[in-house]
CSV table of C-alpha atoms in Angstrom, one decimal:
chain,number,residue,atom,x,y,z
I,1,MET,CA,32.1,82.4,-131.3
I,2,THR,CA,28.5,83.0,-130.3
I,3,ASP,CA,27.7,83.3,-126.6
I,4,LYS,CA,24.8,81.3,-125.2
I,5,VAL,CA,22.1,83.2,-123.4
I,6,TYR,CA,20.3,81.3,-120.5
I,7,PRO,CA,16.8,82.2,-119.6
I,8,SER,CA,16.3,83.9,-116.2
I,9,ALA,CA,14.7,81.9,-113.4
I,10,THR,CA,12.4,84.8,-112.7
I,11,ASN,CA,8.9,84.8,-114.3
I,12,PRO,CA,8.9,87.8,-116.7
I,13,SER,CA,5.3,88.5,-116.1
I,14,ALA,CA,5.8,88.5,-112.3
I,15,ALA,CA,8.8,90.7,-112.7
I,16,ALA,CA,6.7,93.1,-114.8
I,17,ASN,CA,4.1,93.3,-112.1
I,18,GLY,CA,6.8,93.9,-109.5
I,19,SER,CA,5.8,90.8,-107.5
I,20,ALA,CA,8.7,88.6,-108.3
I,21,ASN,CA,9.9,86.3,-105.5
I,22,PRO,CA,13.3,87.3,-104.4
I,23,ALA,CA,16.0,84.7,-104.9
I,24,PHE,CA,16.8,84.0,-101.2
I,25,PRO,CA,15.9,81.2,-98.7
I,26,ALA,CA,12.3,81.0,-97.5
I,27,ASN,CA,11.6,82.4,-94.0
I,28,LYS,CA,9.8,80.6,-91.1
I,29,ALA,CA,6.3,81.8,-92.1
I,30,GLN,CA,6.8,80.3,-95.5
I,31,LEU,CA,8.2,77.0,-94.1
I,32,TYR,CA,5.3,76.5,-91.6
I,33,ASN,CA,2.4,77.6,-93.9
I,34,THR,CA,0.9,80.9,-92.6
I,35,THR,CA,-2.6,79.9,-93.8
I,36,ARG,CA,-2.9,77.2,-91.0
I,37,PRO,CA,-4.9,78.5,-88.0
I,38,PRO,CA,-3.0,79.1,-84.7
I,39,TYR,CA,-3.0,76.3,-82.2
I,40,ARG,CA,-5.4,76.8,-79.3
I,41,PRO,CA,-5.3,74.4,-76.3
I,42,GLN,CA,-8.6,72.6,-75.7
I,43,PRO,CA,-10.3,72.5,-72.2
I,44,PRO,CA,-10.0,69.1,-70.5
I,45,PRO,CA,-12.9,66.7,-71.1
I,46,ARG,CA,-15.7,66.6,-68.5
I,47,ARG,CA,-15.5,63.6,-66.1
I,48,ARG,CA,-18.9,62.2,-66.9
I,49,HIS,CA,-17.9,58.8,-65.9
I,50,ARG,CA,-17.3,59.7,-62.2
I,51,ARG,CA,-20.6,61.6,-62.0
I,52,SER,CA,-22.5,58.7,-63.4
I,53,CYS,CA,-20.9,56.4,-60.9
I,54,CYS,CA,-22.0,58.6,-58.0
I,55,CYS,CA,-25.5,58.8,-59.3
I,56,SER,CA,-25.7,55.0,-59.7
I,57,CYS,CA,-24.3,54.6,-56.1
I,58,CYS,CA,-26.9,56.9,-54.7
I,59,LEU,CA,-29.7,55.2,-56.6
I,60,TRP,CA,-28.7,51.7,-55.3
I,61,THR,CA,-28.3,53.0,-51.8
I,62,ALA,CA,-31.8,54.4,-51.9
I,63,LEU,CA,-33.2,51.2,-53.3
I,64,LEU,CA,-31.4,49.2,-50.6
I,65,ILE,CA,-32.8,51.4,-47.8
I,66,LEU,CA,-36.3,51.1,-49.3
I,67,LEU,CA,-35.9,47.3,-49.5
I,68,LEU,CA,-34.8,47.1,-45.8
I,69,LEU,CA,-37.8,49.3,-44.7
I,70,VAL,CA,-40.2,46.9,-46.6
I,71,LEU,CA,-38.6,43.9,-45.0
I,72,VAL,CA,-38.9,45.5,-41.5
I,73,ALA,CA,-42.5,46.3,-42.2
I,74,ILE,CA,-43.2,42.7,-43.3
I,75,ALA,CA,-41.5,41.3,-40.3
I,76,GLY,CA,-43.4,43.6,-38.0
I,77,GLY,CA,-46.7,42.6,-39.6
I,78,VAL,CA,-45.8,38.9,-39.2
I,79,PHE,CA,-44.8,39.4,-35.5
I,80,TYR,CA,-48.1,41.2,-34.8
I,81,VAL,CA,-50.2,38.5,-36.4
I,82,LEU,CA,-48.4,35.7,-34.6
I,83,TYR,CA,-48.1,37.2,-31.1
I,84,ARG,CA,-50.7,40.1,-30.9
I,85,PRO,CA,-48.4,42.0,-28.4
I,86,HIS,CA,-49.9,44.3,-25.7
I,87,ARG,CA,-48.2,46.7,-23.3
I,88,PRO,CA,-48.3,45.7,-19.7
I,89,SER,CA,-50.9,47.8,-17.8
I,90,PHE,CA,-50.9,49.0,-14.2
I,91,SER,CA,-53.7,50.4,-12.0
I,92,VAL,CA,-53.9,51.7,-8.4
I,93,ALA,CA,-56.0,49.1,-6.5
I,94,ASN,CA,-55.8,50.8,-3.1
I,95,LEU,CA,-54.2,53.8,-1.5
I,96,GLN,CA,-54.6,54.9,2.1
I,97,ILE,CA,-53.0,57.5,4.4
I,98,SER,CA,-51.9,56.0,7.8
I,99,LYS,CA,-49.9,59.1,8.8
I,100,PHE,CA,-49.5,62.7,7.6
I,101,ASN,CA,-48.0,65.3,9.8
I,102,LEU,CA,-47.0,68.6,8.2
I,103,THR,CA,-45.0,71.5,9.7
I,104,ASP,CA,-43.3,74.5,8.0
I,105,THR,CA,-40.1,72.6,7.5
I,106,THR,CA,-40.8,68.9,7.8
I,107,LEU,CA,-43.2,66.2,6.7
I,108,THR,CA,-43.9,62.8,8.2
I,109,SER,CA,-46.1,60.6,6.1
I,110,SER,CA,-47.0,57.0,5.5
I,111,PHE,CA,-49.2,55.5,2.8
I,112,ASN,CA,-50.4,51.9,2.3
I,113,PHE,CA,-50.1,51.4,-1.5
I,114,THR,CA,-51.5,48.5,-3.5
I,115,LEU,CA,-50.7,48.3,-7.3
I,116,THR,CA,-52.1,45.8,-9.8
I,117,ALA,CA,-50.1,44.7,-12.9
I,118,HIS,CA,-51.8,43.1,-15.9
I,119,ASN,CA,-50.2,41.0,-18.6
I,120,ARG,CA,-52.7,40.2,-21.4
I,121,ASN,CA,-50.3,38.5,-23.7
I,122,LYS,CA,-50.5,34.9,-24.6
I,123,GLU,CA,-46.8,34.4,-25.6
I,124,ILE,CA,-45.0,37.3,-23.9
I,125,THR,CA,-43.4,37.3,-20.4
I,126,PHE,CA,-42.1,40.4,-18.6
I,127,PHE,CA,-39.2,40.4,-16.1
I,128,TYR,CA,-39.1,43.4,-13.9
I,129,ASP,CA,-36.2,44.8,-11.9
I,130,PRO,CA,-37.0,46.4,-8.4
I,131,ILE,CA,-39.4,49.3,-8.9
I,132,ASP,CA,-38.8,52.7,-7.3
I,133,VAL,CA,-41.9,54.5,-6.2
I,134,LYS,CA,-42.4,58.2,-5.5
I,135,PHE,CA,-45.4,60.2,-4.4
I,136,PHE,CA,-45.9,63.8,-5.3
I,137,SER,CA,-48.5,66.4,-4.3
I,138,GLY,CA,-48.0,69.2,-6.8
I,139,ASP,CA,-44.2,69.6,-7.0
I,140,VAL,CA,-43.5,68.4,-3.5
I,141,ASP,CA,-42.1,64.9,-2.8
I,142,ILE,CA,-44.4,63.4,0.0
I,143,GLY,CA,-43.2,59.8,0.1
I,144,GLU,CA,-40.8,57.2,-1.4
I,145,GLY,CA,-40.9,53.4,-1.4
I,146,SER,CA,-40.2,50.4,-3.6
I,147,PHE,CA,-41.5,47.1,-4.9
I,148,PRO,CA,-39.3,44.0,-5.3
I,149,GLY,CA,-38.6,42.7,-8.8
I,150,PHE,CA,-40.9,40.0,-10.2
I,151,THR,CA,-41.7,37.9,-13.2
I,152,HIS,CA,-44.9,38.7,-14.9
I,153,GLY,CA,-46.2,35.5,-16.6
I,154,LYS,CA,-48.4,35.1,-19.6
I,155,ARG,CA,-52.0,36.2,-19.0
I,156,ASN,CA,-51.3,37.0,-15.4
I,157,VAL,CA,-52.5,39.5,-12.9
I,158,THR,CA,-50.0,40.4,-10.1
I,159,THR,CA,-50.8,42.4,-7.0
I,160,LEU,CA,-48.0,44.4,-5.4
I,161,ARG,CA,-48.1,46.0,-1.9
I,162,SER,CA,-45.8,48.5,-0.3
I,163,VAL,CA,-45.5,51.2,2.3
I,164,VAL,CA,-44.5,54.6,0.9
I,165,SER,CA,-43.3,57.0,3.6
I,166,SER,CA,-41.4,60.2,4.2
I,167,SER,CA,-39.8,61.7,7.4
I,168,SER,CA,-37.4,64.4,6.4
I,169,ALA,CA,-37.0,68.1,6.2
I,170,PHE,CA,-38.1,70.0,3.0
I,171,PRO,CA,-35.3,71.4,0.8
I,172,ASP,CA,-34.7,75.1,1.1
I,173,GLY,CA,-37.1,77.1,-0.9
I,174,THR,CA,-39.8,74.5,-1.0
I,175,ASP,CA,-43.3,76.0,-1.3
I,176,THR,CA,-45.6,74.1,1.1
I,177,SER,CA,-48.6,76.4,0.8
I,178,PRO,CA,-50.4,74.0,-1.6
I,179,LEU,CA,-50.0,71.1,0.9
I,180,LYS,CA,-51.4,73.3,3.7
I,181,ALA,CA,-54.4,74.3,1.5
I,182,SER,CA,-55.0,70.6,0.7
I,183,LEU,CA,-55.1,69.8,4.4
I,184,LYS,CA,-57.6,72.6,5.0
I,185,SER,CA,-59.8,71.3,2.2
I,186,LYS,CA,-59.4,67.7,3.5
I,187,ASN,CA,-58.6,66.6,-0.1
I,188,LEU,CA,-55.0,65.7,-1.0
I,189,PRO,CA,-54.0,65.4,-4.7
I,190,VAL,CA,-51.4,62.7,-5.3
I,191,LYS,CA,-49.3,61.7,-8.3
I,192,ILE,CA,-47.5,58.4,-8.3
I,193,GLN,CA,-44.4,57.8,-10.3
I,194,LEU,CA,-42.7,54.3,-10.7
I,195,ASP,CA,-39.4,53.7,-12.5
I,196,THR,CA,-37.9,50.3,-13.3
I,197,LYS,CA,-36.3,48.2,-16.0
I,198,VAL,CA,-38.0,45.4,-17.8
I,199,LYS,CA,-36.8,42.5,-20.0
I,200,VAL,CA,-39.2,40.9,-22.5
I,201,LYS,CA,-39.3,37.2,-23.5
I,202,VAL,CA,-41.1,36.4,-26.8
I,203,GLY,CA,-41.1,32.7,-27.4
I,204,LYS,CA,-37.5,31.8,-27.0
I,205,ILE,CA,-36.1,35.3,-27.7
I,206,ASN,CA,-35.1,37.5,-24.8
I,207,THR,CA,-34.7,41.2,-25.3
I,208,LYS,CA,-32.3,43.6,-23.5
I,209,LYS,CA,-33.6,45.5,-20.5
I,210,LEU,CA,-35.6,48.7,-21.3
I,211,GLU,CA,-36.2,51.5,-18.8
I,212,ILE,CA,-39.9,52.3,-18.3
I,213,ARG,CA,-41.8,54.9,-16.3
I,214,VAL,CA,-45.3,54.3,-15.0
I,215,THR,CA,-47.3,57.4,-14.0
I,216,CYS,CA,-50.6,57.3,-12.1
I,217,ASP,CA,-52.1,60.8,-12.0
I,218,ASP,CA,-55.3,62.5,-11.0
I,219,ILE,CA,-55.5,60.7,-7.6
I,220,LYS,CA,-57.2,62.3,-4.6
I,221,ILE,CA,-57.2,61.1,-1.0
I,222,SER,CA,-59.7,62.2,1.5
I,223,ILE,CA,-57.9,63.5,4.6
I,224,SER,CA,-60.9,62.8,6.8
I,225,THR,CA,-61.2,59.1,5.9
I,226,GLY,CA,-57.6,58.5,4.9
I,227,LYS,CA,-58.7,56.6,1.7
I,228,THR,CA,-58.5,57.5,-2.0
I,229,THR,CA,-61.6,59.0,-3.5
I,230,SER,CA,-60.8,57.4,-6.8
I,231,SER,CA,-61.1,53.6,-7.4
I,232,ASN,CA,-59.0,51.5,-9.8
I,233,VAL,CA,-57.0,54.4,-11.2
I,234,LYS,CA,-55.4,53.6,-14.6
I,235,CYS,CA,-51.7,54.3,-15.0
I,236,LYS,CA,-49.7,55.3,-18.1
I,237,VAL,CA,-46.7,53.2,-19.2
I,238,ASP,CA,-43.9,55.0,-21.2
I,239,PRO,CA,-40.5,53.6,-22.4
I,240,ARG,CA,-37.5,55.7,-21.4
I,241,ILE,CA,-35.1,55.7,-24.4
I,242,LYS,CA,-31.6,57.1,-23.9
I,243,ILE,CA,-30.1,59.0,-26.8
I,244,ILE,CA,-26.4,59.8,-25.9
I,245,LYS,CA,-26.9,61.6,-22.5
I,246,TRP,CA,-30.6,62.6,-23.0
I,247,THR,CA,-33.5,60.5,-21.9
I,248,VAL,CA,-36.8,60.6,-23.9
């Protein structure tokens, strides 16, 4: 009886070359294909959407602010054309010394003071609170007084009169030498400062009260005659705007 010979599963040519695959189960490298590149985690994508939203928001905000500025400028132009607003103006109409006694420590003074207020506006009325008045010669306070509050009508000229006086001792350290020199030269320099609050009515609109300061400078009074050597001295009007605790 002839025995049957079965061919070997091994490739003869591969066996001859010594590269025959061994007859055992494949390892992990063979199962998962060693030719595939290793896995590398990718960085997270950039959040372009959020950045573009921020840019768009900034752009719209800037456009809105620009639009508001344009509208304010247009409203201001219309207001100026309709009402032609002017600041109130003040001037010193008369100033006389009725008493001025100076010692090393005290001052007794009395001034007759006349102030003229002008309102040149056709459609604007001013409402003034009581006005505090102070007189200075150099840095020395030489008199205090007040004017009552009043309503300043359209295209109106109002004359205010008051007595400004002082009868008190100087604070410690006050330098009175400039006052003594002025008495010797018979020429007393005076600065007038007025502080008050004013409310403005434009048509039917009333504004809130605004602090203002009126300053009348470069005034000289002749000691010999007791009258001011300057006539119709113009005063400067400045608003006093409070920012937190500071006043501009």
